[in-house]
PDB file of C-alpha atoms in Angstrom:
ATOM      1  CA  MET X1221       0.000   0.000   0.000  1.00  0.00           C
ATOM      2  CA  ARG X1222       2.852   2.368   0.857  1.00  0.00           C
ATOM      3  CA  ALA X1223       4.469   1.749  -2.519  1.00  0.00           C
ATOM      4  CA  PHE X1224       1.192   2.503  -4.267  1.00  0.00           C
ATOM      5  CA  LYS X1225       0.870   5.798  -2.412  1.00  0.00           C
ATOM      6  CA  ILE X1226       4.409   6.782  -3.323  1.00  0.00           C
ATOM      7  CA  THR X1227       3.753   5.894  -6.967  1.00  0.00           C
ATOM      8  CA  THR X1228       0.520   7.889  -6.995  1.00  0.00           C
ATOM      9  CA  ALA X1229       2.234  10.887  -5.437  1.00  0.00           C
ATOM     10  CA  ALA X1230       5.077  10.603  -7.936  1.00  0.00           C
ATOM     11  CA  CYS X1231       2.590  10.524 -10.827  1.00  0.00           C
ATOM     12  CA  ALA X1232       0.808  13.584  -9.449  1.00  0.00           C
ATOM     13  CA  LEU X1233       4.087  15.459  -9.113  1.00  0.00           C
ATOM     14  CA  ALA X1234       5.089  14.434 -12.632  1.00  0.00           C
ATOM     15  CA  ALA X1235       1.772  15.647 -14.010  1.00  0.00           C
ATOM     16  CA  LEU X1236       2.157  18.947 -12.162  1.00  0.00           C
ATOM     17  CA  ALA X1237       5.705  19.373 -13.449  1.00  0.00           C
ATOM     18  CA  ALA X1238       4.585  18.617 -17.014  1.00  0.00           C
ATOM     19  CA  SER X1239       1.694  21.069 -16.752  1.00  0.00           C
ATOM     20  CA  THR X1240       4.031  23.752 -15.435  1.00  0.00           C
ATOM     21  CA  ALA X1241       6.492  23.110 -18.265  1.00  0.00           C
ATOM     22  CA  TRP X1242       3.727  23.290 -20.898  1.00  0.00           C
ATOM     23  CA  ALA X1243       2.399  26.503 -19.344  1.00  0.00           C
ATOM     24  CA  GLN X1244       5.838  28.059 -19.606  1.00  0.00           C
ATOM     25  CA  GLU X1245       5.966  27.161 -23.301  1.00  0.00           C
ATOM     26  CA  VAL X1246       2.729  29.000 -24.151  1.00  0.00           C
ATOM     27  CA  ASP X1247       3.180  32.592 -25.342  1.00  0.00           C
ATOM     28  CA  TRP X1248       0.045  33.973 -23.730  1.00  0.00           C
ATOM     29  CA  LYS X1249       0.667  37.449 -25.158  1.00  0.00           C
ATOM     30  CA  LYS X1250       0.256  36.033 -28.659  1.00  0.00           C
ATOM     31  CA  VAL X1251      -2.861  34.124 -27.575  1.00  0.00           C
ATOM     32  CA  ASP X1252      -4.331  37.344 -26.168  1.00  0.00           C
ATOM     33  CA  GLU X1253      -3.557  39.102 -29.450  1.00  0.00           C
ATOM     34  CA  ALA X1254      -5.253  36.342 -31.450  1.00  0.00           C
ATOM     35  CA  PHE X1255      -8.387  36.593 -29.309  1.00  0.00           C
ATOM     36  CA  GLY X1256      -8.303  40.390 -29.334  1.00  0.00           C
ATOM     37  CA  ARG X1257      -8.523  40.600 -25.540  1.00  0.00           C
ATOM     38  CA  GLY X1258      -6.836  39.452 -22.357  1.00  0.00           C
ATOM     39  CA  GLY X1259      -7.923  36.401 -20.431  1.00  0.00           C
ATOM     40  CA  ALA X1260      -8.785  35.886 -16.788  1.00  0.00           C
ATOM     41  CA  VAL X1261      -6.115  33.647 -15.256  1.00  0.00           C
ATOM     42  CA  ALA X1262      -6.819  30.928 -12.679  1.00  0.00           C
ATOM     43  CA  GLY X1263      -4.010  28.473 -12.083  1.00  0.00           C
ATOM     44  CA  ASP X1264      -2.754  27.473 -15.534  1.00  0.00           C
ATOM     45  CA  VAL X1265      -6.110  28.211 -17.225  1.00  0.00           C
ATOM     46  CA  HIS X1266      -6.684  31.350 -19.281  1.00  0.00           C
ATOM     47  CA  ARG X1267     -10.389  32.076 -19.828  1.00  0.00           C
ATOM     48  CA  TYR X1268     -11.598  34.535 -22.464  1.00  0.00           C
ATOM     49  CA  GLY X1269     -15.080  36.031 -22.265  1.00  0.00           C
ATOM     50  CA  PHE X1270     -17.212  36.807 -25.311  1.00  0.00           C
ATOM     51  CA  PRO X1271     -20.455  38.146 -23.803  1.00  0.00           C
ATOM     52  CA  ARG X1272     -23.315  38.948 -26.150  1.00  0.00           C
ATOM     53  CA  THR X1273     -23.586  42.580 -25.123  1.00  0.00           C
ATOM     54  CA  ASP X1274     -25.142  43.274 -28.534  1.00  0.00           C
ATOM     55  CA  LEU X1275     -28.309  41.321 -27.713  1.00  0.00           C
ATOM     56  CA  GLN X1276     -31.439  42.451 -25.887  1.00  0.00           C
ATOM     57  CA  VAL X1277     -32.895  39.190 -24.598  1.00  0.00           C
ATOM     58  CA  THR X1278     -35.957  39.026 -22.370  1.00  0.00           C
ATOM     59  CA  LEU X1279     -37.482  36.096 -20.497  1.00  0.00           C
ATOM     60  CA  ASP X1280     -40.742  36.273 -18.561  1.00  0.00           C
ATOM     61  CA  GLY X1281     -40.432  40.065 -18.490  1.00  0.00           C
ATOM     62  CA  VAL X1282     -36.823  40.040 -17.241  1.00  0.00           C
ATOM     63  CA  THR X1283     -34.151  41.681 -19.403  1.00  0.00           C
ATOM     64  CA  ILE X1284     -31.236  39.261 -19.282  1.00  0.00           C
ATOM     65  CA  LYS X1285     -27.855  40.749 -18.394  1.00  0.00           C
ATOM     66  CA  PRO X1286     -24.919  39.344 -20.402  1.00  0.00           C
ATOM     67  CA  ALA X1287     -23.252  37.994 -17.232  1.00  0.00           C
ATOM     68  CA  PHE X1288     -26.469  36.168 -16.306  1.00  0.00           C
ATOM     69  CA  ALA X1289     -26.958  33.874 -19.312  1.00  0.00           C
ATOM     70  CA  LEU X1290     -25.270  35.392 -22.376  1.00  0.00           C
ATOM     71  CA  GLY X1291     -21.621  35.065 -21.403  1.00  0.00           C
ATOM     72  CA  GLY X1292     -19.881  33.079 -24.121  1.00  0.00           C
ATOM     73  CA  TRP X1293     -16.386  31.930 -23.154  1.00  0.00           C
ATOM     74  CA  ILE X1294     -13.339  29.951 -24.223  1.00  0.00           C
ATOM     75  CA  ALA X1295     -10.783  28.475 -21.810  1.00  0.00           C
ATOM     76  CA  LEU X1296      -7.288  27.320 -22.731  1.00  0.00           C
ATOM     77  CA  LYS X1297      -5.210  25.002 -20.556  1.00  0.00           C
ATOM     78  CA  PRO X1298      -1.641  23.867 -21.401  1.00  0.00           C
ATOM     79  CA  ALA X1299      -1.575  20.169 -22.285  1.00  0.00           C
ATOM     80  CA  HIS X1300       0.658  17.725 -24.179  1.00  0.00           C
ATOM     81  CA  GLY X1301       3.015  20.306 -25.640  1.00  0.00           C
ATOM     82  CA  GLY X1302       0.203  22.608 -26.731  1.00  0.00           C
ATOM     83  CA  ALA X1303      -3.132  23.524 -25.205  1.00  0.00           C
ATOM     84  CA  MET X1304      -6.601  22.105 -24.837  1.00  0.00           C
ATOM     85  CA  ALA X1305      -9.482  24.440 -25.598  1.00  0.00           C
ATOM     86  CA  MET X1306     -13.045  24.188 -24.387  1.00  0.00           C
ATOM     87  CA  GLY X1307     -15.858  26.649 -24.185  1.00  0.00           C
ATOM     88  CA  ASP X1308     -19.415  27.706 -24.802  1.00  0.00           C
ATOM     89  CA  LEU X1309     -20.436  30.224 -27.482  1.00  0.00           C
ATOM     90  CA  VAL X1310     -23.756  32.094 -27.347  1.00  0.00           C
ATOM     91  CA  LEU X1311     -25.404  32.351 -30.758  1.00  0.00           C
ATOM     92  CA  LEU X1312     -28.619  33.287 -32.488  1.00  0.00           C
ATOM     93  CA  GLU X1313     -30.313  30.622 -34.602  1.00  0.00           C
ATOM     94  CA  SER X1314     -29.112  32.258 -37.823  1.00  0.00           C
ATOM     95  CA  GLU X1315     -25.498  32.213 -36.556  1.00  0.00           C
ATOM     96  CA  VAL X1316     -25.237  28.523 -35.600  1.00  0.00           C
ATOM     97  CA  ASN X1317     -24.333  27.054 -38.997  1.00  0.00           C
ATOM     98  CA  PRO X1318     -21.953  29.821 -40.178  1.00  0.00           C
ATOM     99  CA  VAL X1319     -20.003  29.666 -36.902  1.00  0.00           C
ATOM    100  CA  MET X1320     -19.986  25.862 -36.917  1.00  0.00           C
ATOM    101  CA  ALA X1321     -18.612  25.786 -40.464  1.00  0.00           C
ATOM    102  CA  LYS X1322     -15.731  28.093 -39.533  1.00  0.00           C
ATOM    103  CA  LEU X1323     -14.923  26.116 -36.383  1.00  0.00           C
ATOM    104  CA  ILE X1324     -14.768  22.857 -38.349  1.00  0.00           C
ATOM    105  CA  GLU X1325     -12.592  24.559 -40.954  1.00  0.00           C
ATOM    106  CA  GLY X1326     -10.271  25.668 -38.150  1.00  0.00           C
ATOM    107  CA  GLY X1327      -9.921  22.154 -36.737  1.00  0.00           C
ATOM    108  CA  LEU X1328     -12.150  22.598 -33.673  1.00  0.00           C
ATOM    109  CA  ASP X1329     -14.583  19.947 -32.439  1.00  0.00           C
ATOM    110  CA  ILE X1330     -18.252  20.651 -31.790  1.00  0.00           C
ATOM    111  CA  THR X1331     -19.249  18.857 -28.584  1.00  0.00           C
ATOM    112  CA  ALA X1332     -22.842  20.099 -28.123  1.00  0.00           C
ATOM    113  CA  VAL X1333     -25.437  22.498 -29.536  1.00  0.00           C
ATOM    114  CA  HIS X1334     -28.580  23.214 -27.535  1.00  0.00           C
ATOM    115  CA  ASN X1335     -30.680  25.662 -25.555  1.00  0.00           C
ATOM    116  CA  HIS X1336     -30.142  26.682 -21.944  1.00  0.00           C
ATOM    117  CA  LEU X1337     -33.341  28.681 -21.442  1.00  0.00           C
ATOM    118  CA  LEU X1338     -36.999  28.423 -22.464  1.00  0.00           C
ATOM    119  CA  ARG X1339     -39.219  31.246 -23.788  1.00  0.00           C
ATOM    120  CA  ALA X1340     -36.321  33.689 -24.228  1.00  0.00           C
ATOM    121  CA  SER X1341     -36.808  36.264 -26.970  1.00  0.00           C
ATOM    122  CA  PRO X1342     -34.866  36.218 -29.191  1.00  0.00           C
ATOM    123  CA  ALA X1343     -34.014  32.549 -28.684  1.00  0.00           C
ATOM    124  CA  THR X1344     -30.357  31.888 -27.965  1.00  0.00           C
ATOM    125  CA  PHE X1345     -28.398  28.713 -28.617  1.00  0.00           C
ATOM    126  CA  TYR X1346     -25.226  27.475 -26.997  1.00  0.00           C
ATOM    127  CA  MET X1347     -22.432  25.809 -28.958  1.00  0.00           C
ATOM    128  CA  HIS X1348     -19.864  23.917 -26.911  1.00  0.00           C
ATOM    129  CA  VAL X1349     -16.470  23.466 -28.524  1.00  0.00           C
ATOM    130  CA  GLY X1350     -13.266  21.595 -27.842  1.00  0.00           C
ATOM    131  CA  GLY X1351      -9.861  21.212 -29.395  1.00  0.00           C
ATOM    132  CA  HIS X1352      -6.169  20.582 -28.878  1.00  0.00           C
ATOM    133  CA  GLY X1353      -3.088  21.970 -30.538  1.00  0.00           C
ATOM    134  CA  ASP X1354      -1.106  25.148 -30.939  1.00  0.00           C
ATOM    135  CA  PRO X1355      -2.845  27.696 -28.662  1.00  0.00           C
ATOM    136  CA  VAL X1356      -2.365  30.641 -31.032  1.00  0.00           C
ATOM    137  CA  LYS X1357      -3.850  28.657 -33.924  1.00  0.00           C
ATOM    138  CA  LEU X1358      -6.776  27.594 -31.726  1.00  0.00           C
ATOM    139  CA  ALA X1359      -7.405  31.189 -30.659  1.00  0.00           C
ATOM    140  CA  THR X1360      -7.193  32.428 -34.243  1.00  0.00           C
ATOM    141  CA  ALA X1361      -9.634  29.771 -35.477  1.00  0.00           C
ATOM    142  CA  ILE X1362     -12.142  30.562 -32.713  1.00  0.00           C
ATOM    143  CA  HIS X1363     -11.857  34.311 -33.304  1.00  0.00           C
ATOM    144  CA  ASP X1364     -12.414  33.808 -37.039  1.00  0.00           C
ATOM    145  CA  ALA X1365     -15.446  31.618 -36.338  1.00  0.00           C
ATOM    146  CA  LEU X1366     -16.989  34.203 -34.020  1.00  0.00           C
ATOM    147  CA  ALA X1367     -16.543  36.779 -36.787  1.00  0.00           C
ATOM    148  CA  ALA X1368     -19.248  34.833 -38.675  1.00  0.00           C
ATOM    149  CA  SER X1369     -21.665  35.984 -35.955  1.00  0.00           C
ATOM    150  CA  LYS X1370     -22.420  39.410 -34.506  1.00  0.00           C
ATOM    151  CA  THR X1371     -20.546  38.603 -31.299  1.00  0.00           C
ATOM    152  CA  PRO X1372     -18.654  41.775 -30.294  1.00  0.00           C
ATOM    153  CA  LEU X1373     -14.953  41.164 -30.955  1.00  0.00           C
ATOM    154  CA  ALA X1374     -13.532  44.503 -29.803  1.00  0.00           C
ATOM    155  CA  PRO X1375     -12.007  44.411 -26.307  1.00  0.00           C
ATOM    156  CA  PRO X1376     -14.766  45.142 -23.782  1.00  0.00           C
ATOM    157  CA  THR X1377     -14.750  48.504 -22.033  1.00  0.00           C
ATOM    158  CA  PRO X1378     -14.899  48.118 -18.234  1.00  0.00           C
ATOM    159  CA  PRO X1379     -17.849  49.968 -16.647  1.00  0.00           C
ATOM    160  CA  ALA X1380     -17.052  53.138 -14.724  1.00  0.00           C
ATOM    161  CA  ALA X1381     -18.570  51.539 -11.618  1.00  0.00           C
ATOM    162  CA  PRO X1382     -19.834  47.966 -11.239  1.00  0.00           C
ATOM    163  CA  PRO X1383     -23.637  47.752 -10.855  1.00  0.00           C
ATOM    164  CA  ALA X1384     -24.813  47.233  -7.296  1.00  0.00           C
ATOM    165  CA  ILE X1385     -26.219  43.830  -6.290  1.00  0.00           C
ATOM    166  CA  ASP X1386     -29.507  44.688  -4.562  1.00  0.00           C
ATOM    167  CA  LEU X1387     -29.714  41.419  -2.622  1.00  0.00           C
ATOM    168  CA  ASN X1388     -28.755  40.130   0.815  1.00  0.00           C
ATOM    169  CA  THR X1389     -25.612  38.535  -0.563  1.00  0.00           C
ATOM    170  CA  ALA X1390     -24.231  37.619   2.873  1.00  0.00           C
ATOM    171  CA  GLN X1391     -27.306  35.521   3.601  1.00  0.00           C
ATOM    172  CA  ILE X1392     -27.223  33.946   0.149  1.00  0.00           C
ATOM    173  CA  ASP X1393     -23.521  33.092   0.625  1.00  0.00           C
ATOM    174  CA  GLU X1394     -24.332  31.401   3.927  1.00  0.00           C
ATOM    175  CA  ILE X1395     -27.145  29.339   2.401  1.00  0.00           C
ATOM    176  CA  ILE X1396     -25.223  28.276  -0.715  1.00  0.00           C
ATOM    177  CA  GLY X1397     -22.133  27.553   1.361  1.00  0.00           C
ATOM    178  CA  ALA X1398     -19.780  29.483  -0.900  1.00  0.00           C
ATOM    179  CA  LYS X1399     -18.716  33.051  -1.576  1.00  0.00           C
ATOM    180  CA  GLY X1400     -20.388  34.642  -4.589  1.00  0.00           C
ATOM    181  CA  ASN X1401     -18.754  37.053  -6.992  1.00  0.00           C
ATOM    182  CA  PRO X1402     -20.478  40.182  -8.379  1.00  0.00           C
ATOM    183  CA  VAL X1403     -20.011  40.406 -12.163  1.00  0.00           C
ATOM    184  CA  GLY X1404     -21.857  42.881 -14.365  1.00  0.00           C
ATOM    185  CA  GLY X1405     -24.809  43.294 -12.002  1.00  0.00           C
ATOM    186  CA  VAL X1406     -25.098  39.525 -11.459  1.00  0.00           C
ATOM    187  CA  TYR X1407     -24.118  37.552  -8.350  1.00  0.00           C
ATOM    188  CA  GLN X1408     -22.293  34.412  -9.507  1.00  0.00           C
ATOM    189  CA  PHE X1409     -21.305  31.169  -7.786  1.00  0.00           C
ATOM    190  CA  ALA X1410     -19.062  28.329  -8.958  1.00  0.00           C
ATOM    191  CA  VAL X1411     -19.491  25.380  -6.585  1.00  0.00           C
ATOM    192  CA  PRO X1412     -17.050  22.546  -7.396  1.00  0.00           C
ATOM    193  CA  ARG X1413     -17.772  18.858  -7.071  1.00  0.00           C
ATOM    194  CA  ARG X1414     -15.635  16.836  -4.666  1.00  0.00           C
ATOM    195  CA  GLU X1415     -14.149  14.385  -7.159  1.00  0.00           C
ATOM    196  CA  ALA X1416     -11.593  15.094  -9.871  1.00  0.00           C
ATOM    197  CA  ILE X1417     -12.919  15.472 -13.437  1.00  0.00           C
ATOM    198  CA  SER X1418     -10.896  14.819 -16.569  1.00  0.00           C
ATOM    199  CA  GLU X1419     -11.418  15.230 -20.310  1.00  0.00           C
ATOM    200  CA  GLY X1420      -9.319  13.334 -22.809  1.00  0.00           C
ATOM    201  CA  GLY X1421      -7.027  12.271 -19.974  1.00  0.00           C
ATOM    202  CA  ALA X1422      -6.361  15.868 -18.839  1.00  0.00           C
ATOM    203  CA  ALA X1423      -7.481  17.020 -15.397  1.00  0.00           C
ATOM    204  CA  LEU X1424     -10.105  19.771 -15.633  1.00  0.00           C
ATOM    205  CA  ALA X1425      -8.763  21.993 -12.890  1.00  0.00           C
ATOM    206  CA  PRO X1426      -9.537  24.530 -11.673  1.00  0.00           C
ATOM    207  CA  PRO X1427     -13.145  23.413 -12.350  1.00  0.00           C
ATOM    208  CA  GLY X1428     -14.890  26.802 -12.340  1.00  0.00           C
ATOM    209  CA  PRO X1429     -13.036  28.420 -15.274  1.00  0.00           C
ATOM    210  CA  LEU X1430     -13.359  25.173 -17.257  1.00  0.00           C
ATOM    211  CA  GLY X1431     -17.119  24.954 -16.799  1.00  0.00           C
ATOM    212  CA  VAL X1432     -17.313  21.846 -14.614  1.00  0.00           C
ATOM    213  CA  ALA X1433     -18.470  23.413 -11.350  1.00  0.00           C
ATOM    214  CA  HIS X1434     -22.119  24.061 -10.515  1.00  0.00           C
ATOM    215  CA  ALA X1435     -22.778  27.531 -11.971  1.00  0.00           C
ATOM    216  CA  ILE X1436     -25.421  29.564 -10.144  1.00  0.00           C
ATOM    217  CA  ASN X1437     -26.322  33.133 -11.080  1.00  0.00           C
ATOM    218  CA  PHE X1438     -28.619  35.584  -9.284  1.00  0.00           C
ATOM    219  CA  GLN X1439     -29.862  38.676 -11.139  1.00  0.00           C
ATOM    220  CA  PRO X1440     -31.786  41.091  -8.890  1.00  0.00           C
ATOM    221  CA  THR X1441     -35.316  41.851 -10.104  1.00  0.00           C
ATOM    222  CA  GLY X1442     -36.460  44.156  -7.274  1.00  0.00           C
ATOM    223  CA  ASN X1443     -38.139  43.813  -3.854  1.00  0.00           C
ATOM    224  CA  ALA X1444     -35.625  41.181  -2.634  1.00  0.00           C
ATOM    225  CA  LYS X1445     -36.415  38.990  -5.653  1.00  0.00           C
ATOM    226  CA  ALA X1446     -33.987  37.558  -8.153  1.00  0.00           C
ATOM    227  CA  ALA X1447     -34.000  35.632 -11.373  1.00  0.00           C
ATOM    228  CA  ILE X1448     -31.753  32.579 -11.176  1.00  0.00           C
ATOM    229  CA  THR X1449     -30.140  30.457 -13.854  1.00  0.00           C
ATOM    230  CA  GLY X1450     -27.048  28.340 -14.381  1.00  0.00           C
ATOM    231  CA  ASP X1451     -26.340  24.636 -14.504  1.00  0.00           C
ATOM    232  CA  PHE X1452     -25.750  21.711 -12.192  1.00  0.00           C
ATOM    233  CA  VAL X1453     -22.947  19.273 -13.093  1.00  0.00           C
ATOM    234  CA  LEU X1454     -24.301  15.793 -12.373  1.00  0.00           C
ATOM    235  CA  THR X1455     -23.555  12.103 -12.570  1.00  0.00           C
ATOM    236  CA  GLU X1456     -26.320   9.896 -13.941  1.00  0.00           C
ATOM    237  CA  LYS X1457     -27.511   8.844 -10.476  1.00  0.00           C
ATOM    238  CA  GLU X1458     -27.876  12.475  -9.380  1.00  0.00           C
ATOM    239  CA  VAL X1459     -29.974  13.678 -12.326  1.00  0.00           C
ATOM    240  CA  ASN X1460     -33.460  12.820 -11.123  1.00  0.00           C
ATOM    241  CA  PRO X1461     -32.926  13.532  -7.400  1.00  0.00           C
ATOM    242  CA  VAL X1462     -31.706  17.032  -8.333  1.00  0.00           C
ATOM    243  CA  LEU X1463     -34.492  17.520 -10.900  1.00  0.00           C
ATOM    244  CA  ARG X1464     -37.175  16.583  -8.367  1.00  0.00           C
ATOM    245  CA  THR X1465     -35.621  18.797  -5.680  1.00  0.00           C
ATOM    246  CA  LEU X1466     -35.520  21.819  -7.981  1.00  0.00           C
ATOM    247  CA  ARG X1467     -39.131  21.289  -9.048  1.00  0.00           C
ATOM    248  CA  GLN X1468     -40.265  20.865  -5.440  1.00  0.00           C
ATOM    249  CA  ASN X1469     -38.705  24.258  -4.664  1.00  0.00           C
ATOM    250  CA  GLY X1470     -40.417  26.113  -7.523  1.00  0.00           C
ATOM    251  CA  ILE X1471     -37.382  26.089  -9.811  1.00  0.00           C
ATOM    252  CA  GLU X1472     -37.982  25.209 -13.462  1.00  0.00           C
ATOM    253  CA  VAL X1473     -35.640  22.744 -15.190  1.00  0.00           C
ATOM    254  CA  THR X1474     -35.038  24.166 -18.675  1.00  0.00           C
ATOM    255  CA  ALA X1475     -32.486  21.781 -20.215  1.00  0.00           C
ATOM    256  CA  LEU X1476     -30.682  18.508 -19.545  1.00  0.00           C
ATOM    257  CA  HIS X1477     -27.811  17.453 -21.772  1.00  0.00           C
ATOM    258  CA  SER X1478     -24.065  16.829 -22.140  1.00  0.00           C
ATOM    259  CA  HIS X1479     -21.410  19.469 -22.788  1.00  0.00           C
ATOM    260  CA  MET X1480     -18.403  17.228 -23.505  1.00  0.00           C
ATOM    261  CA  LEU X1481     -17.701  13.930 -25.282  1.00  0.00           C
ATOM    262  CA  ASP X1482     -15.231  11.846 -23.262  1.00  0.00           C
ATOM    263  CA  GLU X1483     -15.123  13.308 -19.762  1.00  0.00           C
ATOM    264  CA  GLN X1484     -14.604  11.094 -16.707  1.00  0.00           C
ATOM    265  CA  PRO X1485     -16.800  10.594 -14.790  1.00  0.00           C
ATOM    266  CA  ARG X1486     -19.649  10.905 -17.318  1.00  0.00           C
ATOM    267  CA  LEU X1487     -21.469  14.160 -16.598  1.00  0.00           C
ATOM    268  CA  PHE X1488     -24.823  15.712 -17.389  1.00  0.00           C
ATOM    269  CA  PHE X1489     -25.654  19.415 -17.190  1.00  0.00           C
ATOM    270  CA  MET X1490     -29.016  20.562 -15.840  1.00  0.00           C
ATOM    271  CA  HIS X1491     -30.049  24.177 -16.501  1.00  0.00           C
ATOM    272  CA  PHE X1492     -32.677  25.959 -14.468  1.00  0.00           C
ATOM    273  CA  TRP X1493     -34.717  29.154 -14.156  1.00  0.00           C
ATOM    274  CA  ALA X1494     -36.913  30.931 -11.609  1.00  0.00           C
ATOM    275  CA  ASN X1495     -37.780  34.477 -10.568  1.00  0.00           C
ATOM    276  CA  ASP X1496     -38.841  34.705  -6.924  1.00  0.00           C
ATOM    277  CA  ASP X1497     -37.656  35.673  -3.452  1.00  0.00           C
ATOM    278  CA  ALA X1498     -33.872  35.357  -3.624  1.00  0.00           C
ATOM    279  CA  VAL X1499     -33.419  33.750  -0.189  1.00  0.00           C
ATOM    280  CA  LYS X1500     -36.181  31.227  -0.874  1.00  0.00           C
ATOM    281  CA  LEU X1501     -34.541  30.287  -4.177  1.00  0.00           C
ATOM    282  CA  ALA X1502     -31.116  30.028  -2.529  1.00  0.00           C
ATOM    283  CA  ARG X1503     -32.533  27.475  -0.082  1.00  0.00           C
ATOM    284  CA  GLY X1504     -33.974  25.468  -2.968  1.00  0.00           C
ATOM    285  CA  LEU X1505     -30.636  25.541  -4.775  1.00  0.00           C
ATOM    286  CA  ARG X1506     -28.811  24.458  -1.621  1.00  0.00           C
ATOM    287  CA  ALA X1507     -31.188  21.512  -1.239  1.00  0.00           C
ATOM    288  CA  ALA X1508     -30.329  20.496  -4.819  1.00  0.00           C
ATOM    289  CA  ILE X1509     -26.572  20.909  -4.236  1.00  0.00           C
ATOM    290  CA  ASP X1510     -26.872  18.532  -1.285  1.00  0.00           C
ATOM    291  CA  LYS X1511     -28.031  15.812  -3.721  1.00  0.00           C
ATOM    292  CA  THR X1512     -24.759  16.077  -5.664  1.00  0.00           C
ATOM    293  CA  GLY X1513     -21.018  15.488  -5.416  1.00  0.00           C
ATOM    294  CA  ALA X1514     -20.683  19.036  -4.115  1.00  0.00           C
ATOM    295  CA  GLY X1515     -23.124  18.409  -1.271  1.00  0.00           C
ATOM    296  CA  LYS X1516     -22.678  17.483   2.335  1.00  0.00           C
ATOM    297  CA  SER X1517     -20.238  14.635   3.030  1.00  0.00           C
TER     298      SER X1517
END
């Protein structure tokens, strides 16, 4: 048993050393230039946001903020002498096929195309992508594909002052069991699962920037209410317990599907929506989290 532990530790150290070496080989300045913007850095992951600030989307009378449900993104992580890319692009129906054609031409894989919300106007679709290779070439191919849509490609201008979050965020933090992050007038959570997740043999860590943590967003709608959306990251045995728990707490399940092709363990993504008292909804979300691999031990 001791030998096994030493071997496991040695493998982990080797993987860390390899990841560090690959990260040092990536010229992130050139990647930033290819994307036309800088990325947010977490560990060895660089995540690039492509929010659909050009769209005016409404759902059940709520005007959706880009950070709430229109935040397209691409993450790059050093791997195997290059980088792995994964992400989620937000598109109109008319943009799906032109963008897909350019991604295929650029050597990217399409891993899913689907909705995340119901009744939104105009309807938005979400194209999940993956790839591996030279990071600058990946960034260039993705940028060129997005140019086939109306996704804003100029570097975003930071707001003069971030919008206030008109919610009792301290109470919501306590209920969810994590610290939220205010982004663009939206209060966001990324709640990781307990077990390690990999894709194509590469560890998906940190999980939040790579889209494999429970994503929960609160958008204030006035009088202590909030619209909520996001997705739960679930194993097959968790799908229906979480679905039933959300429904029992007045939270609509709007989509259930995969985002990747060969992740381990096999994962399903459950999207949701509600607009009600924010604290009440937080309790419902916490009850659902407790049915998952991010719940109570």
